[in-house]
Tab-separated table of C-alpha atoms and ligand atoms in Angstrom:
chain	number	residue	atom	x	y	z
A	1	MET	CA	100.340	66.016	106.345
A	2	LYS	CA	101.796	62.639	107.104
A	3	ILE	CA	104.228	60.647	109.187
A	4	ASN	CA	106.203	57.778	107.700
A	5	TYR	CA	105.913	55.210	110.482
A	6	GLN	CA	108.566	53.034	108.804
A	7	ILE	CA	111.213	55.522	109.910
A	8	CYS	CA	109.518	57.466	112.737
A	9	GLN	CA	111.494	56.942	115.971
A	10	ASN	CA	108.582	58.089	118.098
A	11	CYS	CA	110.861	60.618	119.783
A	12	ARG	CA	107.914	63.074	119.998
A	13	LEU	CA	110.072	66.109	119.401
A	14	CYS	CA	107.630	67.252	116.719
A	15	VAL	CA	104.818	67.060	119.291
A	16	GLN	CA	106.822	69.230	121.678
A	17	VAL	CA	107.681	71.972	119.190
A	18	CYS	CA	104.437	72.375	117.226
A	19	PRO	CA	103.174	75.850	118.227
A	20	SER	CA	99.614	75.017	117.157
A	21	LYS	CA	99.468	71.713	119.093
A	22	ILE	CA	98.475	69.815	115.954
A	23	LEU	CA	100.644	66.800	116.736
A	24	SER	CA	99.830	64.403	119.520
A	25	VAL	CA	100.359	60.808	120.674
A	26	ASN	CA	97.555	58.243	120.353
A	27	GLU	CA	96.643	55.307	122.568
A	28	ASN	CA	99.094	53.114	120.599
A	29	LYS	CA	101.816	55.608	121.599
A	30	GLN	CA	102.133	56.687	117.985
A	31	THR	CA	102.675	60.297	116.969
A	32	TYR	CA	99.885	61.611	114.726
A	33	PHE	CA	98.322	64.773	113.312
A	34	LYS	CA	95.063	65.741	115.011
A	35	GLU	CA	92.511	65.892	112.204
A	36	GLU	CA	90.463	68.660	113.829
A	37	ARG	CA	93.507	70.964	114.207
A	38	LYS	CA	95.207	70.458	110.831
A	39	HIS	CA	93.641	73.627	109.415
A	40	ILE	CA	95.463	75.842	111.941
A	41	CYS	CA	98.903	74.728	110.733
A	42	LEU	CA	101.178	77.787	110.331
A	43	GLU	CA	103.486	75.940	107.936
A	44	CYS	CA	106.295	77.103	110.210
A	45	GLY	CA	108.173	73.866	109.491
A	46	HIS	CA	109.250	73.353	113.118
A	47	CYS	CA	108.090	69.715	113.174
A	48	MET	CA	110.063	68.846	110.036
A	49	ALA	CA	113.101	70.828	111.186
A	50	VAL	CA	113.356	68.891	114.456
A	51	CYS	CA	112.833	65.394	113.007
A	52	SER	CA	116.131	63.490	112.802
A	53	THR	CA	114.799	60.844	110.407
A	54	GLN	CA	112.819	63.132	108.072
A	55	ALA	CA	109.748	61.045	108.829
A	56	ILE	CA	107.282	63.914	108.890
A	57	THR	CA	105.840	65.934	106.006
A	58	VAL	CA	103.617	68.991	106.145
A	59	ASN	CA	101.473	69.908	103.149
A	60	SER	CA	103.638	70.504	100.083
A	61	MET	CA	106.843	71.132	102.075
A	62	THR	CA	109.790	68.858	101.283
A	63	TYR	CA	113.216	68.548	102.887
A	64	GLU	CA	114.886	69.071	99.503
A	65	LYS	CA	112.941	72.181	98.519
A	66	ASP	CA	112.158	73.935	101.804
A	67	PHE	CA	114.955	73.122	104.252
A	68	GLU	CA	118.698	73.439	104.564
A	69	GLN	CA	121.133	72.276	107.218
A	70	ILE	CA	121.586	74.819	110.026
A	71	PRO	CA	125.213	76.002	110.203
A	72	GLU	CA	127.089	76.207	113.503
A	73	ASN	CA	126.041	79.175	115.653
A	74	ASN	CA	129.080	81.337	114.991
A	75	ILE	CA	128.248	84.832	116.191
A	76	ASN	CA	128.779	85.964	119.747
A	77	TYR	CA	127.452	88.955	121.676
A	78	PRO	CA	130.521	91.252	121.416
A	79	GLU	CA	130.601	90.781	117.643
A	80	PHE	CA	126.863	91.210	117.327
A	81	ILE	CA	126.575	94.355	119.464
A	82	ASN	CA	129.521	95.876	117.622
A	83	PHE	CA	127.803	95.097	114.331
A	84	LEU	CA	124.607	96.796	115.538
A	85	LYS	CA	126.485	99.815	116.865
A	86	THR	CA	128.283	100.381	113.587
A	87	ARG	CA	125.048	100.577	111.598
A	88	ARG	CA	124.017	104.157	110.962
A	89	SER	CA	121.436	105.578	108.607
A	90	VAL	CA	123.307	106.426	105.429
A	91	ARG	CA	122.017	109.256	103.256
A	92	GLU	CA	125.093	110.061	101.178
A	93	PHE	CA	126.207	107.473	98.676
A	94	LYS	CA	129.125	106.798	96.379
A	95	ASN	CA	128.315	106.953	92.700
A	96	LYS	CA	128.473	103.181	92.470
A	97	PRO	CA	125.650	100.762	91.673
A	98	VAL	CA	124.686	97.982	94.079
A	99	GLU	CA	125.568	94.585	92.625
A	100	LYS	CA	122.652	92.258	91.885
A	101	GLU	CA	124.378	89.449	93.845
A	102	LYS	CA	124.319	91.591	97.002
A	103	LEU	CA	120.650	92.416	96.506
A	104	GLN	CA	119.998	88.697	96.096
A	105	GLN	CA	121.835	88.021	99.367
A	106	ILE	CA	119.568	90.564	101.042
A	107	ILE	CA	116.511	88.773	99.637
A	108	GLU	CA	117.872	85.463	100.910
A	109	ALA	CA	118.315	86.978	104.389
A	110	ILE	CA	114.786	88.412	104.347
A	111	SER	CA	113.447	84.915	103.758
A	112	THR	CA	114.577	84.000	107.299
A	113	ALA	CA	112.251	86.619	108.849
A	114	PRO	CA	109.596	85.612	111.348
A	115	PHE	CA	106.102	86.204	109.990
A	116	GLY	CA	102.793	86.961	111.649
A	117	ALA	CA	100.337	84.893	109.693
A	118	GLU	CA	101.092	84.443	105.997
A	119	ASN	CA	104.664	83.562	105.113
A	120	ASP	CA	104.281	84.931	101.591
A	121	GLY	CA	102.294	88.047	102.451
A	122	ILE	CA	105.036	90.578	101.676
A	123	SER	CA	106.109	91.547	98.171
A	124	ILE	CA	109.324	93.370	97.409
A	125	SER	CA	110.150	95.753	94.571
A	126	ILE	CA	113.817	96.483	93.987
A	127	ILE	CA	114.546	99.534	91.883
A	128	THR	CA	118.079	99.983	90.577
A	129	GLU	CA	117.195	101.747	87.340
A	130	LYS	CA	118.347	105.357	87.791
A	131	SER	CA	115.916	106.710	85.185
A	132	VAL	CA	112.960	105.133	87.023
A	133	ILE	CA	113.980	106.664	90.343
A	134	LYS	CA	114.478	110.041	88.649
A	135	LYS	CA	111.077	109.819	86.988
A	136	SER	CA	109.363	109.080	90.322
A	137	LEU	CA	110.740	112.085	92.181
A	138	PRO	CA	108.524	114.935	90.900
A	139	LEU	CA	105.365	113.052	91.909
A	140	MET	CA	106.765	112.157	95.326
A	141	SER	CA	107.698	115.779	95.865
A	142	LYS	CA	104.236	116.877	94.710
A	143	PHE	CA	102.660	114.627	97.345
A	144	TYR	CA	104.409	116.553	100.115
A	145	ARG	CA	103.581	119.928	98.501
A	146	ASP	CA	99.936	118.852	98.361
A	147	LEU	CA	100.070	117.595	101.933
A	148	LYS	CA	100.993	121.115	103.054
A	149	LYS	CA	97.806	122.461	101.423
A	150	TRP	CA	95.619	119.621	102.682
A	151	PHE	CA	96.888	119.927	106.228
A	152	LYS	CA	95.804	123.563	106.428
A	153	ASN	CA	92.206	122.438	105.921
A	154	PRO	CA	90.603	121.590	109.323
A	155	MET	CA	88.210	119.121	107.686
A	156	ILE	CA	91.082	117.209	106.045
A	157	ARG	CA	93.049	117.276	109.310
A	158	TYR	CA	90.025	115.750	111.018
A	159	ILE	CA	89.691	113.056	108.321
A	160	ILE	CA	93.416	112.189	108.554
A	161	LYS	CA	93.130	111.850	112.334
A	162	LYS	CA	90.037	109.640	112.071
A	163	LYS	CA	91.068	107.550	109.060
A	164	GLU	CA	94.834	107.219	109.467
A	165	GLY	CA	94.910	107.441	113.268
A	166	ILE	CA	96.559	109.722	115.809
A	167	GLU	CA	100.029	108.216	115.221
A	168	THR	CA	100.060	109.250	111.553
A	169	PHE	CA	98.444	112.588	112.386
A	170	ASN	CA	101.127	113.413	114.953
A	171	THR	CA	103.914	112.268	112.621
A	172	ILE	CA	102.645	114.659	109.960
A	173	LYS	CA	102.040	117.519	112.378
A	174	ASN	CA	105.178	117.306	114.517
A	175	HIS	CA	107.757	115.672	112.251
A	176	LEU	CA	106.869	116.274	108.611
A	177	MET	CA	105.241	119.710	108.629
A	178	PRO	CA	108.281	121.577	110.005
A	179	MET	CA	110.332	120.072	107.155
A	180	ILE	CA	107.666	120.600	104.499
A	181	ASN	CA	107.379	124.238	105.608
A	182	LEU	CA	111.095	124.644	104.837
A	183	ASN	CA	110.497	123.168	101.348
A	184	HIS	CA	112.728	120.275	102.392
A	185	TYR	CA	111.163	117.905	99.854
A	186	ASP	CA	110.853	120.273	96.895
A	187	LEU	CA	114.006	118.897	95.137
A	188	SER	CA	115.171	122.390	94.126
A	189	SER	CA	118.566	122.189	95.810
A	190	TYR	CA	118.819	118.616	97.095
A	191	ASN	CA	116.899	115.336	97.056
A	192	ALA	CA	115.749	114.717	100.636
A	193	ILE	CA	113.376	111.946	99.558
A	194	THR	CA	115.505	109.199	98.010
A	195	ARG	CA	118.840	110.991	98.640
A	196	ASP	CA	120.145	110.070	95.172
A	197	ALA	CA	120.663	106.497	96.358
A	198	PRO	CA	121.465	104.030	93.576
A	199	ALA	CA	118.799	101.567	94.736
A	200	ILE	CA	115.492	101.463	96.583
A	201	ILE	CA	113.774	98.457	98.129
A	202	ILE	CA	110.025	98.807	98.629
A	203	PHE	CA	107.972	96.428	100.785
A	204	HIS	CA	104.303	96.136	99.885
A	205	SER	CA	101.389	93.854	100.461
A	206	LYS	CA	97.731	93.284	99.805
A	207	PRO	CA	96.023	95.563	102.341
A	208	ASP	CA	94.010	92.668	103.785
A	209	ALA	CA	96.977	90.282	104.303
A	210	GLU	CA	97.224	89.312	107.966
A	211	GLU	CA	99.877	91.089	110.078
A	212	HIS	CA	101.400	92.548	106.919
A	213	THR	CA	102.462	95.832	108.523
A	214	GLU	CA	104.543	94.167	111.219
A	215	ASP	CA	105.925	91.607	108.761
A	216	ALA	CA	107.030	94.316	106.323
A	217	HIS	CA	108.880	96.246	109.027
A	218	ILE	CA	110.652	93.092	110.183
A	219	CYS	CA	111.665	92.294	106.588
A	220	ASN	CA	112.926	95.839	106.202
A	221	THR	CA	114.975	95.642	109.407
A	222	ILE	CA	116.576	92.400	108.252
A	223	ALA	CA	117.307	93.953	104.851
A	224	MET	CA	118.947	96.928	106.554
A	225	LEU	CA	121.154	94.784	108.788
A	226	THR	CA	122.088	92.427	105.958
A	227	ALA	CA	123.058	95.380	103.790
A	228	HIS	CA	125.296	96.594	106.623
A	229	SER	CA	126.976	93.174	106.773
A	230	LEU	CA	127.686	93.478	103.035
A	231	GLY	CA	129.366	96.882	103.346
A	232	LEU	CA	126.289	98.733	102.110
A	233	GLY	CA	124.487	101.614	103.792
A	234	THR	CA	120.740	102.129	104.082
A	235	THR	CA	118.122	104.444	105.487
A	236	ILE	CA	114.510	103.542	106.116
A	237	ILE	CA	112.392	105.958	104.116
A	238	GLY	CA	108.910	106.490	105.463
A	239	LEU	CA	108.275	109.185	102.852
A	240	ILE	CA	108.027	106.891	99.842
A	241	GLY	CA	105.021	104.789	100.909
A	242	PRO	CA	102.350	107.487	101.275
A	243	ALA	CA	103.274	109.057	97.922
A	244	VAL	CA	103.291	105.725	96.077
A	245	ASN	CA	99.997	104.739	97.692
A	246	LYS	CA	98.453	108.006	96.521
A	247	PHE	CA	99.604	108.028	92.884
A	248	PRO	CA	98.792	105.025	90.625
A	249	GLU	CA	101.505	106.255	88.221
A	250	LEU	CA	104.139	105.582	90.896
A	251	LYS	CA	102.827	102.057	91.473
A	252	ASP	CA	103.036	101.411	87.729
A	253	LEU	CA	106.535	102.855	87.600
A	254	PHE	CA	107.725	100.604	90.448
A	255	LYS	CA	105.735	97.607	89.129
A	256	ILE	CA	103.673	97.448	92.313
A	257	PRO	CA	100.182	95.975	91.774
A	258	GLN	CA	97.584	98.744	92.056
A	259	GLU	CA	95.704	96.843	94.784
A	260	ASN	CA	98.826	96.588	96.958
A	261	LYS	CA	99.765	99.002	99.702
A	262	VAL	CA	103.344	100.122	100.315
A	263	ILE	CA	104.308	99.698	103.966
A	264	THR	CA	107.937	100.729	104.123
A	265	SER	CA	111.086	101.138	102.075
A	266	ILE	CA	114.836	101.628	102.265
A	267	ILE	CA	117.337	103.442	100.142
A	268	ILE	CA	120.559	101.534	99.673
A	269	GLY	CA	124.046	102.084	98.314
A	270	TYR	CA	127.721	102.322	99.192
A	271	PRO	CA	128.301	104.848	102.008
A	272	LYS	CA	130.252	107.930	100.994
A	273	TYR	CA	131.384	108.755	104.531
A	274	LYS	CA	132.543	106.637	107.436
A	275	TYR	CA	131.309	107.388	110.944
A	276	LEU	CA	133.924	107.236	113.682
A	277	TYR	CA	131.536	107.113	116.628
A	278	SER	CA	128.292	105.384	117.427
A	279	VAL	CA	125.669	107.411	119.273
A	280	LYS	CA	124.919	106.257	122.805
A	281	ARG	CA	121.173	106.147	123.213
A	282	ASN	CA	119.453	105.303	126.455
A	283	ARG	CA	116.024	106.255	125.243
A	284	GLN	CA	114.165	103.078	125.976
A	285	LYS	CA	112.106	103.228	129.131
A	286	VAL	CA	112.674	99.842	130.703
A	287	THR	CA	110.573	98.550	133.554
A	288	TRP	CA	111.909	95.581	135.532
A	289	ILE	CA	109.382	93.603	137.473
B	301	FMN	C1	109.780	104.254	110.603
B	301	FMN	C2	110.976	105.062	110.154
B	301	FMN	C3	110.839	105.974	109.115
B	301	FMN	C4	111.945	106.719	108.689
B	301	FMN	N1	111.798	107.582	107.630
B	301	FMN	C5	112.863	108.308	107.212
B	301	FMN	C6	112.755	109.168	106.068
B	301	FMN	O1	111.702	109.260	105.423
B	301	FMN	N2	113.848	109.879	105.688
B	301	FMN	C7	115.042	109.781	106.353
B	301	FMN	O2	116.005	110.451	105.960
B	301	FMN	N3	115.193	108.958	107.437
B	301	FMN	C8	114.131	108.214	107.866
B	301	FMN	N4	114.279	107.335	108.929
B	301	FMN	C9	115.604	107.156	109.554
B	301	FMN	C10	115.719	107.824	110.919
B	301	FMN	O3	115.767	109.207	110.768
B	301	FMN	C11	116.983	107.292	111.613
B	301	FMN	O4	116.854	105.909	111.827
B	301	FMN	C12	117.217	108.003	112.939
B	301	FMN	O5	117.589	109.330	112.701
B	301	FMN	C13	118.309	107.333	113.768
B	301	FMN	O6	119.539	107.302	113.084
B	301	FMN	P1	120.356	105.935	112.853
B	301	FMN	O7	119.493	105.038	111.981
B	301	FMN	O8	121.618	106.344	112.164
B	301	FMN	O9	120.602	105.304	114.178
B	301	FMN	C14	113.194	106.565	109.345
B	301	FMN	C15	113.323	105.639	110.381
B	301	FMN	C16	112.237	104.876	110.769
B	301	FMN	C17	112.422	103.850	111.858
B	302	SF4	S1	104.384	73.086	110.321
B	302	SF4	FE1	102.297	72.902	111.168
B	302	SF4	S2	102.283	70.910	112.150
B	302	SF4	FE2	104.430	71.427	111.832
B	302	SF4	S3	105.093	72.454	113.728
B	302	SF4	FE3	104.407	74.075	112.345
B	302	SF4	S4	102.252	74.387	112.874
B	302	SF4	FE4	102.838	72.377	113.739
B	303	SF4	S1	110.094	64.115	115.223
B	303	SF4	FE1	110.104	62.643	113.537
B	303	SF4	S2	110.827	60.754	114.493
B	303	SF4	FE2	110.199	62.088	116.170
B	303	SF4	S3	108.038	61.530	116.539
B	303	SF4	FE3	108.022	63.242	115.098
B	303	SF4	S4	107.930	62.251	113.090
B	303	SF4	FE4	108.575	60.676	114.539
């Protein structure tokens, strides 16, 4: 971490923006890094991004490698809200593969995501190989068949509640079980798991990586919105993670390290149908104080 005093203008903008208060001004009115706080640097890059003379360097970050010029802010609220309103979960897809360039654009967009603690904590597996998706389905379906059996056992219900928490327990009981009881995931007449989408994006992480759950969901949301901007449709699929986490064969198939945990996933492809209306939802309970 260093400041090149040959070109530093002493504007102190870096001091103002550092969220960890690592930068300060000494008695000679020079900006400097506080030795005793250097270890709490988030590597957010704010100090470098605000410096007009590129006088400041943090760890191994360089202006050439880690930064690019910010374009003009060119999106306004009417455009943005319209964009959000036209996104719908898409579960029926054209028989058309998703181009690699578009998937790369989605990855680029994900790299802009805010992150809780580790900026490289989330790993992404992109599956476009039809045969791999097809091969994964029987095991995923089996997971939900097994879950039906397990959930009848009061001891297992108790363990799920204790180990996975009340949120997961209620999701299984109130949301999944009614569908499982209708054999919704048995693949006999339709694929209600991956919906025959041409591609799947899976977000996973080491289970001990800080704030990885929140980070993965943010990455997934950005992926979903970026896909929408590229004319693609997506649906978040909560069903994939638990099955992949249970069966090592699925992790191998999707090239997910065995020690990693899947947090969330989306299916992605070209929408087969176009929606004419957006649903008005006023669900959020807002309190103004
Ligand atoms: C955490 C989460 C998990 C979801 N899991 C599934 C899923 O496994 N299968 C599915 O078809 N849709 C899934 N969805 C999509 C929701 O059903 C969908 O977002 C909701 O019906 C609202 O529709 P919209 O996205 O078109 O506004 C999930 C959504 C979220 C946020
Ligand atoms: S990169 Fe480190 S020193 Fe620079 S603003 Fe972020 S936390 Fe502060
Ligand atoms: S932002 Fe750059 S020029 Fe301004 S005080 Fe910090 S290092 Fe110096």
